[in-house]
CSV table of C-alpha atoms and ligand atoms in Angstrom, one decimal:
chain,number,residue,atom,x,y,z
O,1,UNK,CA,65.1,115.8,263.4
O,2,UNK,CA,68.5,114.7,262.1
O,3,UNK,CA,69.4,115.7,258.5
O,4,UNK,CA,72.3,114.4,256.4
O,5,UNK,CA,73.4,116.5,253.4
O,6,UNK,CA,75.5,114.6,250.8
O,7,UNK,CA,78.3,116.5,249.0
O,8,UNK,CA,81.1,118.9,249.5
O,9,UNK,CA,80.5,122.0,247.4
O,10,UNK,CA,79.1,125.5,247.8
O,11,UNK,CA,75.7,124.1,247.1
O,12,UNK,CA,75.9,121.7,250.0
O,13,UNK,CA,77.3,124.4,252.4
O,14,UNK,CA,74.3,126.6,251.4
O,15,UNK,CA,71.8,123.7,251.8
O,16,UNK,CA,73.2,122.7,255.2
O,17,UNK,CA,73.3,126.3,256.4
O,18,UNK,CA,69.7,126.8,255.5
O,19,UNK,CA,68.7,123.5,257.1
O,20,UNK,CA,70.5,124.4,260.3
O,21,UNK,CA,68.1,127.3,260.7
O,22,UNK,CA,65.1,125.1,260.8
O,23,UNK,CA,63.1,124.8,264.0
O,24,UNK,CA,62.5,121.1,263.5
O,25,UNK,CA,66.2,120.2,262.8
O,26,UNK,CA,68.4,119.2,265.7
O,27,UNK,CA,71.5,117.9,263.8
O,28,UNK,CA,72.9,118.7,260.4
O,29,UNK,CA,75.5,116.3,259.1
O,30,UNK,CA,77.4,116.8,255.8
O,31,UNK,CA,79.3,114.0,254.1
O,32,UNK,CA,82.0,114.8,253.4
O,33,UNK,CA,81.5,118.6,253.6
O,34,UNK,CA,84.2,121.2,253.3
O,35,UNK,CA,86.1,123.7,255.4
O,36,UNK,CA,83.1,126.0,255.6
O,37,UNK,CA,80.7,123.4,256.9
O,38,UNK,CA,83.4,122.2,259.3
O,39,UNK,CA,83.6,125.6,261.0
O,40,UNK,CA,79.8,126.2,261.2
O,41,UNK,CA,78.7,125.8,264.8
O,42,UNK,CA,75.5,123.9,264.0
O,43,UNK,CA,76.9,121.6,261.3
O,44,UNK,CA,79.0,118.5,261.6
O,45,UNK,CA,81.2,117.0,258.8
O,46,UNK,CA,81.2,113.3,258.4
O,47,UNK,CA,84.2,111.8,256.6
O,48,UNK,CA,82.4,109.7,254.0
O,49,UNK,CA,82.8,110.1,250.3
O,50,UNK,CA,79.6,111.4,248.5
O,51,UNK,CA,79.7,108.4,246.1
O,52,UNK,CA,80.1,105.8,248.8
O,53,UNK,CA,76.5,104.8,248.9
O,54,UNK,CA,76.9,101.8,251.1
O,55,UNK,CA,78.8,103.6,253.9
O,56,UNK,CA,76.4,106.6,253.7
O,57,UNK,CA,73.4,104.4,254.2
O,58,UNK,CA,75.0,102.5,257.0
O,59,UNK,CA,75.8,105.9,258.7
O,60,UNK,CA,72.3,107.2,258.2
O,61,UNK,CA,70.9,104.0,259.8
O,62,UNK,CA,73.3,103.9,262.7
O,63,UNK,CA,72.9,107.6,263.5
O,64,UNK,CA,69.1,107.5,263.1
O,65,UNK,CA,69.1,110.2,260.3
O,66,UNK,CA,65.5,111.2,259.6
O,67,UNK,CA,66.1,112.8,256.2
O,68,UNK,CA,68.9,112.7,253.7
O,69,UNK,CA,69.3,115.4,251.0
O,70,UNK,CA,71.6,114.7,248.1
O,71,UNK,CA,73.5,117.6,246.6
O,72,UNK,CA,75.5,116.3,243.6
O,73,UNK,CA,74.3,114.3,240.5
O,74,UNK,CA,76.7,111.3,240.6
O,75,UNK,CA,75.2,109.5,243.6
O,76,UNK,CA,71.7,110.2,242.3
O,77,UNK,CA,72.6,108.8,238.9
O,78,UNK,CA,74.1,105.8,240.7
O,79,UNK,CA,70.9,105.1,242.6
O,80,UNK,CA,71.5,106.4,246.1
O,81,UNK,CA,67.8,107.1,246.6
O,82,UNK,CA,66.8,103.6,245.7
O,83,UNK,CA,69.4,102.2,248.1
O,84,UNK,CA,68.2,104.4,251.0
O,85,UNK,CA,64.6,103.5,250.3
O,86,UNK,CA,65.5,99.8,250.4
O,87,UNK,CA,66.9,100.4,253.8
O,88,UNK,CA,63.8,102.2,254.9
O,89,UNK,CA,65.5,105.6,255.0
O,90,UNK,CA,64.0,108.9,253.7
O,91,UNK,CA,66.1,110.3,251.0
O,92,UNK,CA,65.2,113.4,249.0
O,93,UNK,CA,66.3,113.0,245.4
O,94,UNK,CA,65.1,111.2,242.3
O,95,UNK,CA,65.4,107.5,241.7
O,96,UNK,CA,68.1,106.1,239.5
O,97,UNK,CA,65.6,105.8,236.7
O,98,UNK,CA,64.4,109.4,236.9
O,99,UNK,CA,68.0,110.8,237.4
O,100,UNK,CA,68.7,109.7,233.8
O,101,UNK,CA,67.2,113.1,232.9
O,102,UNK,CA,70.7,114.3,233.8
O,103,UNK,CA,72.7,111.1,233.5
O,104,UNK,CA,72.1,110.7,229.8
O,105,UNK,CA,71.7,113.6,227.3
O,106,UNK,CA,70.3,111.1,224.8
O,107,UNK,CA,67.6,109.9,227.3
O,108,UNK,CA,66.8,113.5,228.2
O,109,UNK,CA,66.4,114.6,224.5
O,110,UNK,CA,64.4,111.5,223.6
O,111,UNK,CA,62.2,112.1,226.7
O,112,UNK,CA,61.6,115.7,225.6
O,113,UNK,CA,60.5,114.7,222.1
O,114,UNK,CA,58.3,111.9,223.5
O,115,UNK,CA,56.5,114.4,225.6
O,116,UNK,CA,56.4,117.3,223.2
O,117,UNK,CA,58.6,119.6,225.3
O,118,UNK,CA,60.4,122.3,223.3
O,119,UNK,CA,64.2,121.7,222.8
O,120,UNK,CA,66.9,122.1,220.2
O,121,UNK,CA,66.8,119.6,217.3
O,122,UNK,CA,69.5,116.9,217.6
O,123,UNK,CA,70.9,113.6,216.5
O,124,UNK,CA,72.8,111.0,218.5
O,125,UNK,CA,76.0,109.4,217.3
O,126,UNK,CA,78.6,106.8,218.3
O,127,UNK,CA,80.4,106.9,214.9
O,128,UNK,CA,82.6,110.0,214.4
O,129,UNK,CA,82.4,109.9,210.6
O,130,UNK,CA,78.6,110.0,210.7
O,131,UNK,CA,78.7,112.8,213.3
O,132,UNK,CA,81.1,114.8,211.2
O,133,UNK,CA,79.1,114.4,208.0
O,134,UNK,CA,75.9,115.5,210.0
O,135,UNK,CA,77.8,118.6,211.3
O,136,UNK,CA,78.9,119.5,207.8
O,137,UNK,CA,75.3,119.2,206.5
O,138,UNK,CA,73.9,121.3,209.4
O,139,UNK,CA,76.6,124.0,209.5
O,140,UNK,CA,77.9,126.0,212.4
O,141,UNK,CA,77.5,127.1,215.1
O,142,UNK,CA,76.5,123.7,216.5
O,143,UNK,CA,76.7,122.1,219.9
O,144,UNK,CA,78.4,118.8,220.7
O,145,UNK,CA,77.5,117.1,224.0
O,146,UNK,CA,78.9,113.9,225.6
O,147,UNK,CA,76.0,111.7,226.5
O,148,UNK,CA,77.0,110.9,230.1
O,149,UNK,CA,78.2,112.9,233.1
O,150,UNK,CA,81.3,114.8,232.4
O,151,UNK,CA,81.4,117.3,235.4
O,152,UNK,CA,80.2,120.1,233.2
O,153,UNK,CA,83.0,119.7,230.7
O,154,UNK,CA,81.3,117.6,228.1
O,155,UNK,CA,79.6,120.4,226.1
O,156,UNK,CA,81.3,122.3,223.2
O,157,UNK,CA,79.6,125.1,221.5
O,158,UNK,CA,81.5,125.0,218.1
O,159,UNK,CA,81.6,128.2,216.0
O,160,UNK,CA,83.4,126.5,213.1
O,161,UNK,CA,83.7,123.1,211.6
O,162,UNK,CA,87.3,122.5,212.9
O,163,UNK,CA,86.2,123.1,216.5
O,164,UNK,CA,83.2,120.8,216.0
O,165,UNK,CA,85.3,118.0,214.5
O,166,UNK,CA,87.8,118.4,217.3
O,167,UNK,CA,85.0,118.0,219.9
O,168,UNK,CA,83.7,114.9,218.1
O,169,UNK,CA,87.1,113.3,218.0
O,170,UNK,CA,87.9,114.2,221.6
O,171,UNK,CA,84.8,112.4,222.7
O,172,UNK,CA,84.4,109.5,220.3
O,173,UNK,CA,88.1,108.8,219.3
O,174,UNK,CA,90.4,110.1,222.2
O,175,UNK,CA,87.8,109.1,224.8
O,176,UNK,CA,88.5,112.2,226.8
O,177,UNK,CA,85.4,111.7,228.9
O,178,UNK,CA,85.7,107.9,229.0
O,179,UNK,CA,82.5,105.9,228.8
O,180,UNK,CA,80.5,109.1,229.3
O,181,UNK,CA,81.6,110.4,225.9
O,182,UNK,CA,81.3,107.1,223.9
O,183,UNK,CA,78.0,108.5,222.6
O,184,UNK,CA,77.4,112.1,221.7
O,185,UNK,CA,74.4,114.4,221.0
O,186,UNK,CA,74.9,116.9,218.3
O,187,UNK,CA,72.4,119.7,218.7
O,188,UNK,CA,71.1,122.8,217.1
O,189,UNK,CA,72.7,126.1,218.4
O,190,UNK,CA,70.2,128.2,220.3
O,191,UNK,CA,70.4,132.0,220.7
O,192,UNK,CA,68.9,133.9,223.6
O,193,UNK,CA,69.4,134.4,227.3
O,194,UNK,CA,69.7,131.4,229.7
O,195,UNK,CA,67.9,131.0,233.0
O,196,UNK,CA,67.9,128.4,235.7
O,197,UNK,CA,64.4,127.3,236.7
O,198,UNK,CA,64.5,125.0,239.7
O,199,UNK,CA,61.5,123.4,241.3
O,200,UNK,CA,60.9,121.0,244.2
O,201,UNK,CA,58.5,118.1,243.4
O,202,UNK,CA,57.2,115.0,245.1
O,203,UNK,CA,56.3,113.6,241.7
O,204,UNK,CA,52.8,115.1,241.8
O,205,UNK,CA,52.9,118.6,243.1
O,206,UNK,CA,55.4,121.2,241.9
O,207,UNK,CA,56.8,124.1,243.9
O,208,UNK,CA,58.9,126.5,242.0
O,209,UNK,CA,61.9,128.3,243.6
O,210,UNK,CA,62.8,131.8,242.7
O,211,UNK,CA,64.4,132.0,239.2
O,212,UNK,CA,68.2,132.5,238.9
O,213,UNK,CA,70.9,132.9,236.3
O,214,UNK,CA,74.4,131.7,236.5
O,215,UNK,CA,77.5,132.5,234.5
O,216,UNK,CA,78.9,129.3,233.2
O,217,UNK,CA,81.9,130.6,231.2
O,218,UNK,CA,85.2,131.3,233.0
O,219,UNK,CA,85.9,134.8,231.6
O,220,UNK,CA,84.3,138.2,231.8
O,221,UNK,CA,81.6,138.8,229.1
O,222,UNK,CA,80.7,135.1,229.3
O,223,UNK,CA,83.7,134.1,227.2
O,224,UNK,CA,86.2,131.3,227.6
O,225,UNK,CA,85.8,127.7,228.6
O,226,UNK,CA,82.7,126.3,230.4
O,227,UNK,CA,83.0,125.8,234.1
O,228,UNK,CA,80.6,124.6,236.8
O,229,UNK,CA,79.5,128.2,237.2
O,230,UNK,CA,81.4,131.4,238.2
O,231,UNK,CA,78.6,133.2,239.9
O,232,UNK,CA,74.8,133.5,240.0
O,233,UNK,CA,72.0,135.8,241.1
O,234,UNK,CA,68.4,135.6,241.8
O,235,UNK,CA,65.8,136.5,240.5
O,236,UNK,CA,66.7,136.4,236.8
O,237,UNK,CA,64.9,139.3,235.2
O,238,UNK,CA,64.5,137.4,231.9
O,239,UNK,CA,62.0,135.1,233.7
O,240,UNK,CA,59.1,137.5,233.7
O,241,UNK,CA,55.8,136.4,235.1
O,242,UNK,CA,54.6,135.2,231.6
O,243,UNK,CA,57.8,133.3,231.0
O,244,UNK,CA,57.6,131.8,234.5
O,245,UNK,CA,54.1,130.5,233.6
O,246,UNK,CA,55.2,129.3,230.2
O,247,UNK,CA,58.1,127.3,231.7
O,248,UNK,CA,55.7,125.7,234.2
O,249,UNK,CA,53.2,124.9,231.5
O,250,UNK,CA,55.4,123.8,228.6
O,251,UNK,CA,58.3,122.3,230.5
O,252,UNK,CA,58.0,121.5,234.2
O,253,UNK,CA,54.4,120.0,234.3
O,254,UNK,CA,54.8,117.9,231.2
O,255,UNK,CA,58.1,116.6,232.5
O,256,UNK,CA,56.7,115.6,235.9
O,257,UNK,CA,53.6,114.1,234.2
O,258,UNK,CA,55.8,112.4,231.6
O,259,UNK,CA,58.0,110.8,234.3
O,260,UNK,CA,55.0,109.6,236.2
O,261,UNK,CA,53.4,108.1,233.0
O,262,UNK,CA,56.7,106.2,232.4
O,263,UNK,CA,56.7,104.8,235.9
O,264,UNK,CA,59.6,106.9,237.2
O,265,UNK,CA,59.5,108.2,240.7
O,266,UNK,CA,60.7,111.8,240.8
O,267,UNK,CA,60.9,113.3,244.2
O,268,UNK,CA,63.6,115.9,244.5
O,269,UNK,CA,64.9,119.1,243.1
O,270,UNK,CA,64.5,119.4,239.3
O,271,UNK,CA,66.5,122.0,237.5
O,272,UNK,CA,65.7,123.0,234.0
O,273,UNK,CA,68.2,125.1,232.0
O,274,UNK,CA,66.1,127.2,229.7
O,275,UNK,CA,67.0,129.4,226.7
O,276,UNK,CA,64.6,132.3,226.3
O,277,UNK,CA,64.8,133.8,222.8
O,278,UNK,CA,64.1,137.3,221.5
O,279,UNK,CA,60.5,136.3,220.8
O,280,UNK,CA,60.0,135.0,224.3
O,281,UNK,CA,60.0,131.4,223.1
O,282,UNK,CA,61.6,128.9,225.4
O,283,UNK,CA,63.6,125.7,224.9
O,284,UNK,CA,65.1,123.3,227.3
O,285,UNK,CA,68.9,123.3,227.2
O,286,UNK,CA,69.4,120.7,229.9
O,287,UNK,CA,67.9,119.1,233.0
O,288,UNK,CA,69.8,118.6,236.2
O,289,UNK,CA,68.4,116.2,238.8
O,290,UNK,CA,69.6,118.4,241.7
O,291,UNK,CA,69.9,122.0,242.8
O,292,UNK,CA,72.3,124.2,240.9
O,293,UNK,CA,75.7,125.2,242.0
O,294,UNK,CA,76.2,128.2,242.5
O,295,UNK,CA,72.5,129.0,242.1
O,296,UNK,CA,71.7,127.4,245.4
O,297,UNK,CA,73.8,130.0,247.3
O,298,UNK,CA,71.8,133.1,246.2
O,299,UNK,CA,68.5,131.2,246.3
O,300,UNK,CA,69.0,130.0,249.8
O,301,UNK,CA,69.9,133.5,250.9
O,302,UNK,CA,66.4,134.6,249.7
O,303,UNK,CA,64.4,131.7,250.9
O,304,UNK,CA,62.5,132.3,254.1
O,305,UNK,CA,60.4,129.1,254.1
O,306,UNK,CA,61.7,126.1,256.2
O,307,UNK,CA,63.6,123.9,253.7
O,308,UNK,CA,63.7,120.9,256.0
O,309,UNK,CA,59.9,120.9,256.3
O,310,UNK,CA,59.5,121.2,252.5
O,311,UNK,CA,61.8,118.3,251.7
O,312,UNK,CA,60.3,116.2,254.4
O,313,UNK,CA,56.8,116.8,253.1
O,314,UNK,CA,57.9,116.0,249.6
O,315,UNK,CA,59.5,112.7,250.7
O,316,UNK,CA,56.2,111.8,252.4
O,317,UNK,CA,54.2,112.9,249.3
O,318,UNK,CA,52.4,115.4,251.5
O,319,UNK,CA,53.2,118.5,249.4
O,320,UNK,CA,50.1,120.5,248.7
O,321,UNK,CA,50.0,124.1,247.5
O,322,UNK,CA,52.7,125.4,249.7
O,323,UNK,CA,53.5,129.0,249.0
O,324,UNK,CA,57.2,129.8,249.4
O,325,UNK,CA,58.1,132.9,251.3
O,326,UNK,CA,60.9,135.0,249.7
O,327,UNK,CA,63.1,137.9,250.8
O,328,UNK,CA,62.1,140.4,248.2
O,329,UNK,CA,65.7,141.7,247.9
O,330,UNK,CA,68.0,140.5,245.2
O,331,UNK,CA,70.9,138.2,245.9
O,332,UNK,CA,74.1,137.7,244.0
O,333,UNK,CA,77.0,135.3,244.6
O,334,UNK,CA,80.5,135.6,243.1
O,335,UNK,CA,82.6,132.4,242.9
O,336,UNK,CA,86.3,132.8,243.8
O,337,UNK,CA,88.3,130.1,242.1
O,338,UNK,CA,91.8,128.7,242.0
O,339,UNK,CA,93.9,130.1,239.1
O,340,UNK,CA,93.9,127.6,236.3
O,341,UNK,CA,90.3,126.3,236.9
O,342,UNK,CA,88.6,124.6,235.0
O,343,UNK,CA,91.9,123.0,234.1
O,344,UNK,CA,94.8,122.2,236.5
O,345,UNK,CA,95.2,124.3,239.6
O,346,UNK,CA,97.1,124.4,242.9
O,347,UNK,CA,95.7,123.2,246.1
O,348,UNK,CA,96.6,123.9,249.8
O,349,UNK,CA,97.0,127.7,249.7
O,350,UNK,CA,96.0,129.4,252.9
O,351,UNK,CA,93.0,131.8,252.4
O,352,UNK,CA,93.1,135.0,254.4
O,353,UNK,CA,90.6,137.8,255.1
O,354,UNK,CA,87.3,136.0,255.0
O,355,UNK,CA,84.9,138.7,256.2
O,356,UNK,CA,82.6,138.8,259.2
O,357,UNK,CA,79.3,137.6,258.1
O,358,UNK,CA,75.9,139.3,258.5
O,359,UNK,CA,72.3,138.6,257.7
O,360,UNK,CA,72.9,140.0,254.2
O,361,UNK,CA,76.4,138.6,253.5
O,362,UNK,CA,77.6,135.1,253.6
O,363,UNK,CA,80.8,133.4,252.4
O,364,UNK,CA,79.8,129.9,251.3
O,365,UNK,CA,82.8,127.5,250.9
O,366,UNK,CA,83.2,124.9,248.1
O,367,UNK,CA,86.8,123.6,247.6
O,368,UNK,CA,88.2,124.4,251.0
O,369,UNK,CA,89.5,122.4,254.0
O,370,UNK,CA,90.1,123.5,257.6
O,371,UNK,CA,93.5,122.5,258.7
O,372,UNK,CA,95.6,123.6,261.7
O,373,UNK,CA,93.4,126.6,262.3
O,374,UNK,CA,93.6,127.7,258.6
O,375,UNK,CA,91.1,127.6,255.8
O,376,UNK,CA,93.0,126.3,252.7
O,377,UNK,CA,92.0,125.9,249.1
O,378,UNK,CA,91.3,122.3,248.0
O,379,UNK,CA,89.4,122.6,244.8
O,380,UNK,CA,88.7,124.6,241.6
O,381,UNK,CA,85.8,126.6,242.9
O,382,UNK,CA,86.8,127.7,246.4
O,383,UNK,CA,84.3,130.2,247.8
O,384,UNK,CA,81.1,131.8,246.8
O,385,UNK,CA,80.7,135.3,248.4
O,386,UNK,CA,76.9,135.9,248.4
O,387,UNK,CA,75.1,139.2,249.3
O,388,UNK,CA,71.5,140.4,249.5
O,389,UNK,CA,70.5,143.9,248.7
O,390,UNK,CA,67.7,146.0,247.2
O,391,UNK,CA,69.1,145.8,243.7
O,392,UNK,CA,71.4,143.5,241.8
O,393,UNK,CA,73.9,146.3,241.5
O,394,UNK,CA,73.9,146.9,245.3
O,395,UNK,CA,74.2,143.2,246.0
O,396,UNK,CA,77.0,143.0,243.5
O,397,UNK,CA,78.8,145.9,245.2
O,398,UNK,CA,78.4,144.3,248.6
O,399,UNK,CA,79.8,141.0,247.4
O,400,UNK,CA,82.8,142.6,245.7
O,401,UNK,CA,83.5,144.7,248.7
O,402,UNK,CA,83.8,141.6,250.8
O,403,UNK,CA,85.9,139.9,248.2
O,404,UNK,CA,88.4,142.7,248.2
O,405,UNK,CA,89.7,141.6,251.6
O,406,UNK,CA,89.9,137.9,250.8
O,407,UNK,CA,93.0,136.6,249.2
O,408,UNK,CA,95.2,133.5,248.6
O,409,UNK,CA,97.9,132.7,246.1
O,410,UNK,CA,96.5,132.4,242.5
O,411,UNK,CA,93.0,133.4,243.5
O,412,UNK,CA,90.8,134.2,240.5
O,413,UNK,CA,87.2,135.5,240.0
O,414,UNK,CA,85.1,137.4,237.4
O,415,UNK,CA,84.4,141.0,238.0
O,416,UNK,CA,81.2,141.2,236.1
O,417,UNK,CA,78.8,138.8,237.8
O,418,UNK,CA,75.2,140.0,237.3
O,419,UNK,CA,76.0,142.3,234.4
O,420,UNK,CA,72.9,141.6,232.4
O,421,UNK,CA,70.6,142.3,235.3
O,422,UNK,CA,72.6,145.4,236.2
O,423,UNK,CA,72.3,146.7,232.6
O,424,UNK,CA,68.5,146.3,232.9
O,425,UNK,CA,68.5,148.1,236.2
O,426,UNK,CA,70.1,151.1,234.5
O,427,UNK,CA,67.3,151.4,231.9
M,501,AMP,P1,74.4,122.0,229.2
M,501,AMP,O1,75.3,121.2,230.2
M,501,AMP,O2,73.7,121.1,228.2
M,501,AMP,O3,73.5,123.0,229.9
M,501,AMP,O4,75.4,122.9,228.4
M,501,AMP,C1,76.3,123.8,229.1
M,501,AMP,C2,76.2,125.2,228.5
M,501,AMP,O5,76.4,125.2,227.1
M,501,AMP,C3,74.8,125.8,228.6
M,501,AMP,O6,74.6,126.4,229.8
M,501,AMP,C4,74.8,126.8,227.4
M,501,AMP,O7,75.5,128.0,227.8
M,501,AMP,C5,75.6,126.1,226.4
M,501,AMP,N1,74.7,125.3,225.5
M,501,AMP,C6,74.3,124.1,225.6
M,501,AMP,N2,73.4,123.7,224.7
M,501,AMP,C7,73.3,124.8,223.8
M,501,AMP,C8,72.6,125.0,222.6
M,501,AMP,N3,71.8,124.1,222.0
M,501,AMP,N4,72.7,126.3,222.1
M,501,AMP,C9,73.5,127.2,222.6
M,501,AMP,N5,74.2,127.0,223.8
M,501,AMP,C10,74.1,125.8,224.4
M,502,LIG,N1,75.3,126.0,237.7
M,502,LIG,C1,75.0,125.0,236.8
M,502,LIG,C2,74.8,123.7,237.4
M,502,LIG,O1,74.6,123.5,238.6
M,502,LIG,O2,74.7,122.7,236.6
């Protein structure tokens, strides 16, 4: 079977790597891929942009691709799955309609309310004066979110009114996020511990993956600006068995049922960002209509089940009660980024010292290119060094040991990935 993975990040490297291990897969193409997928023996990069839906579907047709798996949200929100289906091609990912769960925060919040799914209270605004007066009424902390896709930069957690007003004005007046920020959701601030809960669904059956937790903030101690994610590990200890069951019962099943009842076709990965509070109550922070990045990297290291089979069955609506097989060890991935990320950063620096890989250590690439025999940085998040071991602390040590030999100009990473889980292990 020929498989095409769309995207160029660490998530896509991890998905393609996992798919390349499948017994039923003969070819893995990645469009456009990165330096890491380029140097994988069993993977082939295809130079087509992830958002160029027409050219991607023409390639899939010409090449006889049996299954396409979409990594990032943009092509999903733009309707890639619908286009592939029109062309008679199997494409794993939600339809344009269903991808609004990620494409519009307003749609997502209204959907949650319609289906009685727990989430923070909120109001939507297009008028900055009204938004500011609501914020003053509610008080801080408060959260301001651009309605549309803003590459993870559209959310501000404001701890005082000045910060909140600035976020409102940036979005509604200065149009920092363009059309995506012409509407905002202003939301109650939630306290607790976050977890990423990702499932695979064909619209009827739901198969949960192992839980995970990422570190979204740039700086140690989870401080500083929001990023796409600076590291992640699996499982997330906050997702205990009862919390796992609660998320399925109160969030995932009502969401899949709700989408079905509204006529939306959700076949794909569904990612719920969940806040778990001190009383073990849960609320939805966000939905993503795809796998998480960097959560994919540690989760794929632990997944033993054939991913290609799973996605194929989902596309054919043949999922039944599959039980996933997991490596019982813990996994942890540390993102190595370009200095300056999530703001401006240099590209084109040669990366040295990428370690020999083994069954329990893998360097997934994100913003890299392979040029003249060198791997060079080409993006904000550059590598995700991911390790498996018996505890999170051992996996952390293994990942940082490997990192200590990797270097390039301005390279930057957090030293505390996994600290919450490691604290728990000490107790
Ligand atoms: P989102 O893209 O909506 O998940 O927001 C990005 C990050 O902002 C989340 O992972 C949280 O760390 C934080 N965040 C979002 N919404 C809230 C909220 N209502 N309360 C507290 N933190 C939030
Ligand atoms: N790691 C967060 C995300 O993929 O949205």
